[in-house]
Short mmCIF file of C-alpha atoms in Angstrom, two decimals:
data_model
loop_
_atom_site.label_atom_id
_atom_site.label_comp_id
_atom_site.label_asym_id
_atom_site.label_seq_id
_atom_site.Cartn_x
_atom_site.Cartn_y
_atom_site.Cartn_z
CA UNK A 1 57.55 30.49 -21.21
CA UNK A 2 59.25 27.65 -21.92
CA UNK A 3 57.98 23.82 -21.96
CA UNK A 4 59.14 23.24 -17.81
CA UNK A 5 56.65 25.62 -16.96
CA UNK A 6 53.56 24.51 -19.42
CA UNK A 7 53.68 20.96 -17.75
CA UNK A 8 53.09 21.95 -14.17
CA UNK A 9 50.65 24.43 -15.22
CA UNK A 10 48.37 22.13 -17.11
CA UNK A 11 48.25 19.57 -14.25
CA UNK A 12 47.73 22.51 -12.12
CA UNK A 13 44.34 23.74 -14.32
CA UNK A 14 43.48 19.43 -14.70
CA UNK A 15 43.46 19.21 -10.84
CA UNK A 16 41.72 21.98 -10.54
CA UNK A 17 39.10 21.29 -13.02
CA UNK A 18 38.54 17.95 -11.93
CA UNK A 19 38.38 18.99 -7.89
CA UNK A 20 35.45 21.33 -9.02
CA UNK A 21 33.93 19.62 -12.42
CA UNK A 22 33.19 16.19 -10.66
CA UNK A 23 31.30 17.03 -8.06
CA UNK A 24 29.38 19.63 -10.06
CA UNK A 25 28.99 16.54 -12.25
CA UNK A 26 27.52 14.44 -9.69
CA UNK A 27 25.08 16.66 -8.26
CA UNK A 28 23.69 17.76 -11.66
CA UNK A 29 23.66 13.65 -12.21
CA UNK A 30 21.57 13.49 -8.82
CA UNK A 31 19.10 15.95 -9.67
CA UNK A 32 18.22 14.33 -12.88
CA UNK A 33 18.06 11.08 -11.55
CA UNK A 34 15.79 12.06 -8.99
CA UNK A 35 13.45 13.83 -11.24
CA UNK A 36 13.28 10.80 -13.55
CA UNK A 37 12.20 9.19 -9.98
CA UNK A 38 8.97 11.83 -9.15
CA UNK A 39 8.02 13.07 -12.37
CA UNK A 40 5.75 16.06 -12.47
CA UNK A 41 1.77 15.75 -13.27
CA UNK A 42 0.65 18.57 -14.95
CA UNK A 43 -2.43 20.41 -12.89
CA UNK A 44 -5.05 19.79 -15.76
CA UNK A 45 -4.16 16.23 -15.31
CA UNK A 46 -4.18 16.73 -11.24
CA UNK A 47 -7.77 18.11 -11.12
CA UNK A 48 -8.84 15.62 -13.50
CA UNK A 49 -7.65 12.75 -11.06
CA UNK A 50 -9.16 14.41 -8.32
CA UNK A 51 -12.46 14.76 -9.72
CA UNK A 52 -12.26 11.17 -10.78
CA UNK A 53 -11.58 9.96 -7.39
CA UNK A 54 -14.19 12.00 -6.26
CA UNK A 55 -16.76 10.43 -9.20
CA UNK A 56 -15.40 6.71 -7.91
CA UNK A 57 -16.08 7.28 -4.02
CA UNK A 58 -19.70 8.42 -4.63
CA UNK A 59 -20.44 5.90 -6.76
CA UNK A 60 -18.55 3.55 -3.97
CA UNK A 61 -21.25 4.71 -1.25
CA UNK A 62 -23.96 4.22 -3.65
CA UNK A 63 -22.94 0.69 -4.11
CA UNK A 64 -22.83 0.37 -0.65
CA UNK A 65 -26.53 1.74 -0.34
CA UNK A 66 -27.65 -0.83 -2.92
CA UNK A 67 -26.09 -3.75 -1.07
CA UNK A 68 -27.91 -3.05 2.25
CA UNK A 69 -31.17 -2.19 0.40
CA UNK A 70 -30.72 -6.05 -0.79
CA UNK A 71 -29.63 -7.44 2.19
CA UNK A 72 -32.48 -5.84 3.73
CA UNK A 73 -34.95 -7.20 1.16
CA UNK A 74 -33.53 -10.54 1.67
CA UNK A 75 -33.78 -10.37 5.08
CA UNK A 76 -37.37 -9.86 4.61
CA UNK A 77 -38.09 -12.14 2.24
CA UNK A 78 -36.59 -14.99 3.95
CA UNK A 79 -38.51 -14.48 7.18
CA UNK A 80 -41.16 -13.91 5.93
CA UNK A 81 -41.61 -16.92 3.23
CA UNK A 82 -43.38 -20.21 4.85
CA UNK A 83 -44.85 -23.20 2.49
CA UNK A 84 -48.85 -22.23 1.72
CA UNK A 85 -51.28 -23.91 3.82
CA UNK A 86 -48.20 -25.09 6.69
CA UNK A 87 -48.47 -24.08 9.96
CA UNK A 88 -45.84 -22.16 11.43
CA UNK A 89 -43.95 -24.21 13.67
CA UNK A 90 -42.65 -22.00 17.21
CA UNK A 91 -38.37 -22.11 16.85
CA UNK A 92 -38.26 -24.60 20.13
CA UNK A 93 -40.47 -27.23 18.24
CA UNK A 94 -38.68 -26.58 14.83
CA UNK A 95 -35.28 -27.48 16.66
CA UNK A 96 -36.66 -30.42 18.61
CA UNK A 97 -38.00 -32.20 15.03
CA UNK A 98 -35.04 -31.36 13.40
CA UNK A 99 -32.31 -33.68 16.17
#
């Protein structure tokens, strides 16, 4: 084999590497990339978030019970409360006094 044959053979094998290398490249680039992007939770760590966000909406609705308990009790409250010893006006004559 003499040297006019080893040129044309190495660019041969060069082409050919680098018609099947670089896109092998790039999709092995790709997949990386895109795990980096949506890394995966282990499932300890899942069913400990779940049971978390389970934990947090109960005590959410509980909340929510204690807020309309007050408002309740503040409805009440206000209604009900009138100076001692002061007649209770009728809502027509409280409006009429107050214009």
């Amino acid at each position: 084999m003499g040297p006019e044959i080893v040129v044309p053979l190495g660019a041969f094998a060069t082409a050919i590497i680098c018609a099947i290398g670089i896109p092998l490249t790039r999709a092995y680039a790709r997949k990386m990339d895109s795990e980096a992007k949506n890394p995966r939770v282990p499932m300890e760590v899942t069913g400990r978030l779940e049971r978390i966000e389970q934990s947090l909406e109960a005590v959410a609705i509980e909340v929510e019970r204690i807020s309309e308990g007050q408002r309740f009790t503040t409805k009440l409250l206000s209604e009900g409360r009138a100076p001692v010893g002061a007649p209770q006006l009728p809502a027509s004559s409280a409006q009429n006094r107050s214009t």
